[in-house]
mmCIF file of C-alpha atoms in Angstrom:
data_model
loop_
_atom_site.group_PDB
_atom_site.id
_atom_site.type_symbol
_atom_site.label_atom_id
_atom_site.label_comp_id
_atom_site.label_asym_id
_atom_site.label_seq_id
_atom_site.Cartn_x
_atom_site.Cartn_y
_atom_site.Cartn_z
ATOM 1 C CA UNK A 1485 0.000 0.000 0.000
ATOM 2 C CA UNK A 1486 2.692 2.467 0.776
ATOM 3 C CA UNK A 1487 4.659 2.037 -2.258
ATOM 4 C CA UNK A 1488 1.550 3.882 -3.953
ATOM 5 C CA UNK A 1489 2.100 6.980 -1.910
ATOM 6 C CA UNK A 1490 5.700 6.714 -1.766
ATOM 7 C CA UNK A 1491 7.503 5.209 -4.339
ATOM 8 C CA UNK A 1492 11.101 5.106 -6.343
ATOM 9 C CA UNK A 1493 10.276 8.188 -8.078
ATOM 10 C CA UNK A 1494 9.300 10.060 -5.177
ATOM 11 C CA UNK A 1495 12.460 9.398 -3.310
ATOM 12 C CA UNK A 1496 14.050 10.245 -6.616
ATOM 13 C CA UNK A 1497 12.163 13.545 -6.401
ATOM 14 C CA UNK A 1498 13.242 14.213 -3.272
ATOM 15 C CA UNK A 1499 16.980 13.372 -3.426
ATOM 16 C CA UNK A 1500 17.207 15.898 -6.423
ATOM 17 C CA UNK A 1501 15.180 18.402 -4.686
ATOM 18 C CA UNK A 1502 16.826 18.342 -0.975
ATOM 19 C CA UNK A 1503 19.488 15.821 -0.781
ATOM 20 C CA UNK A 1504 21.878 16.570 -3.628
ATOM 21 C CA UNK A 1505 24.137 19.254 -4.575
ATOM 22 C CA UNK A 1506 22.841 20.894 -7.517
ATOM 23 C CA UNK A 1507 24.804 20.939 -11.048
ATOM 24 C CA UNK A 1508 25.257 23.775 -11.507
ATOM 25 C CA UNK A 1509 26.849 24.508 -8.251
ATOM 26 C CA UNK A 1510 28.854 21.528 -8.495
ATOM 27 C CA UNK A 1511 30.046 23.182 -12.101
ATOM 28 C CA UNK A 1512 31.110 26.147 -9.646
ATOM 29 C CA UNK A 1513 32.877 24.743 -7.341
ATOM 30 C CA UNK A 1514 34.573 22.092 -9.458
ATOM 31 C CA UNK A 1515 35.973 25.191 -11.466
ATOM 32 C CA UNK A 1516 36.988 27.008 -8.589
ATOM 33 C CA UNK A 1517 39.433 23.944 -7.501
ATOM 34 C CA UNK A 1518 40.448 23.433 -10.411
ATOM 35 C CA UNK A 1519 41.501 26.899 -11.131
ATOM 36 C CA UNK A 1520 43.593 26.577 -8.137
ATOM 37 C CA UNK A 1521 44.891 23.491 -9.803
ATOM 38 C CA UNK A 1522 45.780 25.140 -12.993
ATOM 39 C CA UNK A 1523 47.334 28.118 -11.079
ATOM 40 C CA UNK A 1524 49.777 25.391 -8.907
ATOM 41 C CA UNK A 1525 50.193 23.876 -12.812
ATOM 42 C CA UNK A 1526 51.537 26.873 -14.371
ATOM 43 C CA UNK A 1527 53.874 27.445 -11.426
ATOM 44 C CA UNK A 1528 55.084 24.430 -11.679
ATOM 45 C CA UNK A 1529 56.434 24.422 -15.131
ATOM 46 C CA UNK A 1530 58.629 27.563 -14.352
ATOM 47 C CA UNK A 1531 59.698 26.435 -11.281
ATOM 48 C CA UNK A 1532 60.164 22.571 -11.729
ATOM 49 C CA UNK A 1533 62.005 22.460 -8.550
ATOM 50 C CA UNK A 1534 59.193 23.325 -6.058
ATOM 51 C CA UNK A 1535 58.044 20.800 -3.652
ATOM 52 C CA UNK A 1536 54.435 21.312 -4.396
ATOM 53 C CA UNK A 1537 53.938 18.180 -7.099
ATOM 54 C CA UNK A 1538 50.242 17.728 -7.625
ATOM 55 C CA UNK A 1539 47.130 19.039 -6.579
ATOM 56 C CA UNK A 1540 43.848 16.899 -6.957
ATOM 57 C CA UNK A 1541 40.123 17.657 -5.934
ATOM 58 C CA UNK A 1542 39.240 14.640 -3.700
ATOM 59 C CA UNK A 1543 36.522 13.385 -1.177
ATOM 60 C CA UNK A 1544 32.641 13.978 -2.240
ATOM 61 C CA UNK A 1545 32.459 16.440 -5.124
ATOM 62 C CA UNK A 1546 35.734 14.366 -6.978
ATOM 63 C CA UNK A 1547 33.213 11.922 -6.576
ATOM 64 C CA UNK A 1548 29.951 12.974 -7.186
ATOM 65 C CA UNK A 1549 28.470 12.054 -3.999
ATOM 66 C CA UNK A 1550 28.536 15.349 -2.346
ATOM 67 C CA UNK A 1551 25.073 17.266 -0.487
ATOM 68 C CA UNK A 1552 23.501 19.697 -0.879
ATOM 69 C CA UNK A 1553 25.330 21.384 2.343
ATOM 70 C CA UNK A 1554 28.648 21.025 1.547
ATOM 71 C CA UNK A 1555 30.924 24.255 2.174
ATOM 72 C CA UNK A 1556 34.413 23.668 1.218
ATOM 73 C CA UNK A 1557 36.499 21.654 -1.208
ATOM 74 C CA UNK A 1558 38.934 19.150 -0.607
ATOM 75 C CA UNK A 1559 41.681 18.658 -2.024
ATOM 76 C CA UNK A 1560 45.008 16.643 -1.852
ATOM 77 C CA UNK A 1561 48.345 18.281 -2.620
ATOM 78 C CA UNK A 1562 51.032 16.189 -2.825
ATOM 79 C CA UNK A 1563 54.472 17.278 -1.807
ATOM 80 C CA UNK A 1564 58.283 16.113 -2.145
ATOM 81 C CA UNK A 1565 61.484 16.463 -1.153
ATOM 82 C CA UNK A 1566 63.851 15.840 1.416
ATOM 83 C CA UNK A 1567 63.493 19.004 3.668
ATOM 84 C CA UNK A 1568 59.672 18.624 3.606
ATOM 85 C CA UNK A 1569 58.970 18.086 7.562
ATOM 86 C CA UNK A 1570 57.738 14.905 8.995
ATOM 87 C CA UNK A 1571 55.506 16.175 11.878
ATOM 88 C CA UNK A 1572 52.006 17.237 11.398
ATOM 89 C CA UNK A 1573 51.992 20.899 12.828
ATOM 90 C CA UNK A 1574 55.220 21.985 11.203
ATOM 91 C CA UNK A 1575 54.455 20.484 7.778
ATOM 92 C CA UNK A 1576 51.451 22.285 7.412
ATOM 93 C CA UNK A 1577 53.051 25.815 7.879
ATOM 94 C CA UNK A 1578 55.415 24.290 4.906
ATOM 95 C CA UNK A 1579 52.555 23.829 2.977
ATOM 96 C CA UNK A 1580 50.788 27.218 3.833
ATOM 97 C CA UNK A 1581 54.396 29.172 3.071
ATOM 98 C CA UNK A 1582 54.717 27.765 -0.060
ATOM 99 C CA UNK A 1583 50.722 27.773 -1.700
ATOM 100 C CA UNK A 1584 51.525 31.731 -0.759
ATOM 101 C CA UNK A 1585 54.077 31.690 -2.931
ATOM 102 C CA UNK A 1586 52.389 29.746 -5.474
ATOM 103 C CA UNK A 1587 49.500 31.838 -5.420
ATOM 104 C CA UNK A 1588 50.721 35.471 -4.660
ATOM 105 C CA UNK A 1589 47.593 36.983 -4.886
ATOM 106 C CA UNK A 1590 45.984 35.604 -2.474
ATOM 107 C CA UNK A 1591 46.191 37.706 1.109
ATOM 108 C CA UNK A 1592 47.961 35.424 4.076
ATOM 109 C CA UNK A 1593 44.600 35.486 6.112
ATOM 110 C CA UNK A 1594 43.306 33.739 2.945
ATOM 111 C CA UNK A 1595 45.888 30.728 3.261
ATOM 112 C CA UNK A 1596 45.523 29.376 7.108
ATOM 113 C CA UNK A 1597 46.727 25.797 8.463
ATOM 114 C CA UNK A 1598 44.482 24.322 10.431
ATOM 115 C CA UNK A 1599 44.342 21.089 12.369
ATOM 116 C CA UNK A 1600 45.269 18.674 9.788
ATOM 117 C CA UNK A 1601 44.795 20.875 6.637
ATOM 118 C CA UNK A 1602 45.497 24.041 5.286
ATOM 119 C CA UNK A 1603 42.140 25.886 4.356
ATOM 120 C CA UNK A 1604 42.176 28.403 1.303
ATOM 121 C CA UNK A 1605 39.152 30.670 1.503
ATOM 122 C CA UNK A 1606 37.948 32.293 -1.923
ATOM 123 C CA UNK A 1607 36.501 35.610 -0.956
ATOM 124 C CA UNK A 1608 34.445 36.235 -3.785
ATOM 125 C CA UNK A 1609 32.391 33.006 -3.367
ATOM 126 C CA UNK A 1610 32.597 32.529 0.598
ATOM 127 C CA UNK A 1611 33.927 29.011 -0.188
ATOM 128 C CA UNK A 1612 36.961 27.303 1.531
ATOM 129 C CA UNK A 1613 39.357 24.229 0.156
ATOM 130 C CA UNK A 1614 40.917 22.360 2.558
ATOM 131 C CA UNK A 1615 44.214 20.867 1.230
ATOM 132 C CA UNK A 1616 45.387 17.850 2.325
ATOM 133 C CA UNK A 1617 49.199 17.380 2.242
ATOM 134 C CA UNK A 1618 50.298 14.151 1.153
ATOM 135 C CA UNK A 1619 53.540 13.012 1.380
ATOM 136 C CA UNK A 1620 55.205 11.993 -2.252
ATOM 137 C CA UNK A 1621 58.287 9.988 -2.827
ATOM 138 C CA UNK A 1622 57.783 9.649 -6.891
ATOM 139 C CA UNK A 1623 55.300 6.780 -6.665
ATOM 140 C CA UNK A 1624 53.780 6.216 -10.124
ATOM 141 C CA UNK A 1625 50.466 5.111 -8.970
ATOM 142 C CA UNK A 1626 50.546 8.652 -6.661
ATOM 143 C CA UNK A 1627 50.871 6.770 -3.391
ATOM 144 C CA UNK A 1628 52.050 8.661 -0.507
ATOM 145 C CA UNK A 1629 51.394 9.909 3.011
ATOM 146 C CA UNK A 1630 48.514 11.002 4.105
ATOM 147 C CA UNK A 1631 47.584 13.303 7.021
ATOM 148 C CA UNK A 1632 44.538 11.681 8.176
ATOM 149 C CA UNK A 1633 41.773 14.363 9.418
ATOM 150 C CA UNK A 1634 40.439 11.998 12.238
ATOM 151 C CA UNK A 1635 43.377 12.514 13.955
ATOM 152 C CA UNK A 1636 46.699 13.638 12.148
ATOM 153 C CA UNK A 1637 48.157 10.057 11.590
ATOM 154 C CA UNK A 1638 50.380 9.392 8.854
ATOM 155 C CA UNK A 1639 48.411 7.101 6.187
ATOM 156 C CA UNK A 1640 49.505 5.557 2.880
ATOM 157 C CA UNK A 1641 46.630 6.037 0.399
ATOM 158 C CA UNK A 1642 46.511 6.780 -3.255
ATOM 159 C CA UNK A 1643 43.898 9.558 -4.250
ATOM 160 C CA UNK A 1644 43.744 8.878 -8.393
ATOM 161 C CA UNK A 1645 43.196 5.235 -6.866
ATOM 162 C CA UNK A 1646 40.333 5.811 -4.665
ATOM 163 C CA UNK A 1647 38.944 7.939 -7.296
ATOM 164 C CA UNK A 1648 39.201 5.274 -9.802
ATOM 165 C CA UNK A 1649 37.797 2.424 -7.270
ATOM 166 C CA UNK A 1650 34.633 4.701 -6.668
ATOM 167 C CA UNK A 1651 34.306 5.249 -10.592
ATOM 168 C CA UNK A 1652 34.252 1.221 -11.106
ATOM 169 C CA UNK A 1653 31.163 1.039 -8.612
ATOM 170 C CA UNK A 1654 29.844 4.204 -10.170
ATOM 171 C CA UNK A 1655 29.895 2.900 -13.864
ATOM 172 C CA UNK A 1656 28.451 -0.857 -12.062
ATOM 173 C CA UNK A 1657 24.928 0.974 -11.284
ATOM 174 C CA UNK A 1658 24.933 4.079 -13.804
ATOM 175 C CA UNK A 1659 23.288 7.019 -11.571
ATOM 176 C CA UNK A 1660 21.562 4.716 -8.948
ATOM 177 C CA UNK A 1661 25.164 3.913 -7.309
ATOM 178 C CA UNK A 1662 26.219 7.659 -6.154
ATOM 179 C CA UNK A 1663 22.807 8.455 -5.586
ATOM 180 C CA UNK A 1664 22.158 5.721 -2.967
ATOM 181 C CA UNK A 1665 25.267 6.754 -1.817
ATOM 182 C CA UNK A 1666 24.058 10.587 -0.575
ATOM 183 C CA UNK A 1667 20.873 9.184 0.243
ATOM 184 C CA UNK A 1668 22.342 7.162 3.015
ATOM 185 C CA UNK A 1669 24.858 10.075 3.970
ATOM 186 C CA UNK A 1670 22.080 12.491 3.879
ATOM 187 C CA UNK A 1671 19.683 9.536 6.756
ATOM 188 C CA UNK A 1672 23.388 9.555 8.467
ATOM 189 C CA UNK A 1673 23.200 13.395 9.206
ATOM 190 C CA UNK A 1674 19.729 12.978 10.239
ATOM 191 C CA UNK A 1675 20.705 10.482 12.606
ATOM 192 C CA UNK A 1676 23.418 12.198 13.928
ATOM 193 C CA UNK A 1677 21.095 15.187 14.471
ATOM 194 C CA UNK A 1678 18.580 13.090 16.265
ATOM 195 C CA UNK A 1679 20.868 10.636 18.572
ATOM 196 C CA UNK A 1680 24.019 12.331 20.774
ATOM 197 C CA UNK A 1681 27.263 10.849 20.289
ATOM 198 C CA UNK A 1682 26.015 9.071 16.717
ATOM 199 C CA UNK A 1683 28.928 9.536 14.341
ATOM 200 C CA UNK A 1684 28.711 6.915 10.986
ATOM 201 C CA UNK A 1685 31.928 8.816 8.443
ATOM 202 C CA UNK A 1686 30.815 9.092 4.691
ATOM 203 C CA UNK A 1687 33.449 7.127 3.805
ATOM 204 C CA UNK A 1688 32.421 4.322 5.256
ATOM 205 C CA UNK A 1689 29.212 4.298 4.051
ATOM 206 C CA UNK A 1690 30.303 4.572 0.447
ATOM 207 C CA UNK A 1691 32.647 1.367 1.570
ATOM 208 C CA UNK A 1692 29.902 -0.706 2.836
ATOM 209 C CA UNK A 1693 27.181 0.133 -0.194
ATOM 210 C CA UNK A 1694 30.648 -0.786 -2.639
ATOM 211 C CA UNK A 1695 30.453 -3.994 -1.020
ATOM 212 C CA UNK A 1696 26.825 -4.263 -1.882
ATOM 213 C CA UNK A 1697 27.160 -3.053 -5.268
ATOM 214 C CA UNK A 1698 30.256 -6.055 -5.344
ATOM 215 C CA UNK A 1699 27.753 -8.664 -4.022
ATOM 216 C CA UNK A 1700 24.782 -7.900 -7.213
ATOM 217 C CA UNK A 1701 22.583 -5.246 -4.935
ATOM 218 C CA UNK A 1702 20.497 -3.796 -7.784
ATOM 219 C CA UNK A 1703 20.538 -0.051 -6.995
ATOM 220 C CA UNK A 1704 17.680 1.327 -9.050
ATOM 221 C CA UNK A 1705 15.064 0.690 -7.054
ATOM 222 C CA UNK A 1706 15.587 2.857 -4.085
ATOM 223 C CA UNK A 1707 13.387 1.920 -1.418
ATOM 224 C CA UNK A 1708 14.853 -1.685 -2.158
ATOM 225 C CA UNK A 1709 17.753 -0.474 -1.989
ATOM 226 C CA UNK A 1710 18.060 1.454 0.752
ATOM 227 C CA UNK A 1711 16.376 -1.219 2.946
ATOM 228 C CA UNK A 1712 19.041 -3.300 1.962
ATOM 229 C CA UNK A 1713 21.669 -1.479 3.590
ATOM 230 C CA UNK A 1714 19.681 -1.273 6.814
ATOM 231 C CA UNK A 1715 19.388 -4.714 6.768
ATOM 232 C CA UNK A 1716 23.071 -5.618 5.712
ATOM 233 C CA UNK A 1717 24.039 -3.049 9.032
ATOM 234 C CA UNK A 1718 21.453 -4.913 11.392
ATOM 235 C CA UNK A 1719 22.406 -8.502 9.881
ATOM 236 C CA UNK A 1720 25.777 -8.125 10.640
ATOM 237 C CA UNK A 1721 25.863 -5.886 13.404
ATOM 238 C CA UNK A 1722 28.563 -3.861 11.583
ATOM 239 C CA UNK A 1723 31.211 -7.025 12.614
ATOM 240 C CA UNK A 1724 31.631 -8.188 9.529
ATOM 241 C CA UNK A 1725 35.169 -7.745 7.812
ATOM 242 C CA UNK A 1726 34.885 -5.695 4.629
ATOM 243 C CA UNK A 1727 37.453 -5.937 1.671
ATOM 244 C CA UNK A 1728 38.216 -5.312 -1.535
ATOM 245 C CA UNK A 1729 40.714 -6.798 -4.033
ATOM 246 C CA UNK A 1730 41.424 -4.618 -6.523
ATOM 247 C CA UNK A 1731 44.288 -3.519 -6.352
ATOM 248 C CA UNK A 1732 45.754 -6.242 -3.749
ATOM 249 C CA UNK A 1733 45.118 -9.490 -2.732
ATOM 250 C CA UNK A 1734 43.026 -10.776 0.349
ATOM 251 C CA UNK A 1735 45.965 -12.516 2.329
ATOM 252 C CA UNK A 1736 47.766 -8.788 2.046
ATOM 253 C CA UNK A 1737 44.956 -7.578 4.350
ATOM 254 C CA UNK A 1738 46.066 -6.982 8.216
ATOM 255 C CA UNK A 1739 44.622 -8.164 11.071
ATOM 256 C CA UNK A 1740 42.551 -6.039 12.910
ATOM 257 C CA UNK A 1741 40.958 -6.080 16.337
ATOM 258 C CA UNK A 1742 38.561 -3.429 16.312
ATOM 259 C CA UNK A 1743 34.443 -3.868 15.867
ATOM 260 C CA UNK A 1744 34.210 -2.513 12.962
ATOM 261 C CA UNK A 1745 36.463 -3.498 10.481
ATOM 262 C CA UNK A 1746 35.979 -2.039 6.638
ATOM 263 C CA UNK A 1747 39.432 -2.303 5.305
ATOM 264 C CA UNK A 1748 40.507 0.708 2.908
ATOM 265 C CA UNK A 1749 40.594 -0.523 -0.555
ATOM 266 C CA UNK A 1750 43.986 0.564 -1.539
ATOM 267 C CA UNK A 1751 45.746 -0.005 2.083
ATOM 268 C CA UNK A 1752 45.350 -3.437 3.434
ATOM 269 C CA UNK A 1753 46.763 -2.325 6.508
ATOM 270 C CA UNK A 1754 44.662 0.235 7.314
ATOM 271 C CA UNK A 1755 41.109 -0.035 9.118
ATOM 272 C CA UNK A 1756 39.344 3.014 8.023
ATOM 273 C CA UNK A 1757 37.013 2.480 10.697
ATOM 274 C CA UNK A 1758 39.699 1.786 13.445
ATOM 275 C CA UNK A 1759 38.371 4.626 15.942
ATOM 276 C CA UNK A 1760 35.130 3.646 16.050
ATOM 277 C CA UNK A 1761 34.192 1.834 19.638
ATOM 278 C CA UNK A 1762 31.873 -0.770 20.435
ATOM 279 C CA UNK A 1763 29.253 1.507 21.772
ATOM 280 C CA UNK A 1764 29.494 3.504 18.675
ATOM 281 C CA UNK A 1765 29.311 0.304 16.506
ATOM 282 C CA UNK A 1766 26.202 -0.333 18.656
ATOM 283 C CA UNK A 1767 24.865 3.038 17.908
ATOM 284 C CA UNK A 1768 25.183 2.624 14.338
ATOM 285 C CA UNK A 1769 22.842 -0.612 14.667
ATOM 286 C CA UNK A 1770 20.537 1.367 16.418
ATOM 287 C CA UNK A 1771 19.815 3.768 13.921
ATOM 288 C CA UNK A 1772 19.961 1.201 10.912
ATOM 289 C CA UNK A 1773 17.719 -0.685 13.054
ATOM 290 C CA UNK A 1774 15.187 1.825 13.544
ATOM 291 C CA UNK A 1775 15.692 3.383 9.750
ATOM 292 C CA UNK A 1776 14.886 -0.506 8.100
ATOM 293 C CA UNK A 1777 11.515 -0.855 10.511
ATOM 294 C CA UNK A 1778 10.480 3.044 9.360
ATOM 295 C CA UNK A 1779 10.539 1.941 5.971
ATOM 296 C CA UNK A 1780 9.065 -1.614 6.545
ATOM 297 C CA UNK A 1781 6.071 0.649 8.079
ATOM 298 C CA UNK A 1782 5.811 2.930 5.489
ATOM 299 C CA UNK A 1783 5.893 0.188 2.398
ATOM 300 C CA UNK A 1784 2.485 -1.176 4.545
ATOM 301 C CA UNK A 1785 1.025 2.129 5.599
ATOM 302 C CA UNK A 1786 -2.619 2.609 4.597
ATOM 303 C CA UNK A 1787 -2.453 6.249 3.906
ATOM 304 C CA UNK A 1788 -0.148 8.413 2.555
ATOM 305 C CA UNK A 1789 -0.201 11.147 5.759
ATOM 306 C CA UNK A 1790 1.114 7.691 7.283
ATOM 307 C CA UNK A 1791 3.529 6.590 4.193
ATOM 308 C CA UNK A 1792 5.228 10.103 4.548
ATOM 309 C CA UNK A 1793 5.414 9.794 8.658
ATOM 310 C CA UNK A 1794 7.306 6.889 8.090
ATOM 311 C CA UNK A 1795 9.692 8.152 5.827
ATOM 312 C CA UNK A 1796 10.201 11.142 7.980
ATOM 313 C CA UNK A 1797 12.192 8.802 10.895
ATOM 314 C CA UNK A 1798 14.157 8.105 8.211
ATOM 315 C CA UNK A 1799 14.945 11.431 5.942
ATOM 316 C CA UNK A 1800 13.406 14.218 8.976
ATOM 317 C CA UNK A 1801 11.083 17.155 8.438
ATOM 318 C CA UNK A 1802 12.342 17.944 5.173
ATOM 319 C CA UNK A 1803 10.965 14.798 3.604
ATOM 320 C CA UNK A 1804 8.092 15.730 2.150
ATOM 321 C CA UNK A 1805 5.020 14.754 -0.549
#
């Protein structure tokens, strides 16, 4: 009965209307990054020497799976060399000296390290890029270190291959893939608005519906699809290991004691869910939980004031009909 009121296309509606980050602005800020790109481009070539290698737009907009709220850009910047510093607080004042330099015209208040990043603010547009260092040592598959933004450990990662891994999945499920994706995000910020101390990183969630998408989930239908996930999360009660093997193979992969253990696709050593703790693990249950039995009642509800009240425990206010 509910599927009458609330269907595929509805959700569809909804995701274009309140969930995703529209085109257009995704154009913009896409441009804006990668005029910054450009700029670090033509620097390099006259000054070949500079420690500043590469600079790559990375996390949700590199691949199209960002919100509607997203505020800044990030973006990885890859540096050399053997007077680059090792520690976290020192090599981001590198970093920040030398995208001044690169960029001249930009004020020094507009170039600021942060925690683990160094945010460029654009004043024209009110939008920041946080740039990432990684540390590069010539690897031709761009592998290098990462400062990791939970909390400022080195990590080996390779953005073009994370980019590319996400693409695979993405070209899997044409459309239905990343949109499932920020459908799930979008319940995940929800959740974490609703419950104290919920915390469930995008990253992860992209991991786990990978795994899906690796297993034969059919995406398209997305009521079906996102009751999957809720049900995969309850099923397992988030302790089952996740990997992937393309790009090494499954006896490479670590071993882990944590809860939660999704390992990164192009790191077998690293547990990108490693800080998570068994009450938080628990949390996460919780909310999948209580998301899959919203949508069980609203797939049976009667009436579409009821079909929409359902969804609502799932999406919030802003889900409408």
């Amino acid at each position: 009965m509910g599927r009458e009121h609330v269907g595929h296309g509805d959700i569809a509606r909804f995701a274009q209307e309140k969930v995703n980050l529209p085109k257009d602005k995704a154009d913009e800020y896409r441009a804006q990054a990668r005029r910054l790109r450009e700029k670090l481009d033509g620097y390099l070539e006259e000054h070949p020497d500079f420690t500043l290698k590469k600079m790559m737009i990375s996390g949700s907009l590199a691949k199209g799976t960002a919100l509607r709220s997203l505020n800044d850009i990030d973006v990885a910047c890859y540096i050399s060399g053997a007077v680059t510093p090792r520690d976290v607080t020192s090599l981001l004042n590198y970093l920040a000296e030398r995208l001044r330099t690169a960029f001249p015209n930009f004020t020094p208040d507009q170039v600021k390290p942060q925690t683990y990043s160094v945010t460029v603010s654009f004043r024209g547009t009110g939008l920041d890029v946080d740039v990432v260092p990684i540390l590069y040592n010539g690897d031709s598959r761009w592998y290098g270190n990462l400062v990791s933004q939970e909390d400022g450990s080195f990590l080996e990662t390779s953005i073009p291959l994370h980019l590319e891994f996400i693409r695979k999945r993405k070209q899997a499920q044409e459309k239905h893939f990343a949109q499932v994706v920020r459908l799930i995000k979008f319940w995940g910020r929800n959740a974490k608005s609703q419950r104290e101390g919920f915390r469930f990183k995008s990253f992860m969630i992209e991991m786990i519906l990978s795994h899906l998408c690796d297993q034969g989930l059919n995406f398209s239908d997305y009521p079906e699809a996102l009751q999957h996930f809720f049900t995969y999360v309850a099923r397992t009660d988030m302790r089952e290991q996740i990997i992937f093997t393309d790009y090494y193979k499954s006896a490479a992969v670590g071993t882990f004691s944590e809860p939660i253990r999704i390992i990164d696709p192009v790191n077998p050593k690293n547990n990108v869910s490693r800080l998570y703790t068994a009450e938080q693990t628990d949390m996460i249950v919780d909310a999948a939980l209580a998301a899959g039995d919203a949508i069980d009642a609203a797939l049976a509800a009667p009436t579409k004031q009821e079909t929409v009240y359902y969804w609502q425990k799932v999406f919030g206010s802003s889900f409408q009909m």
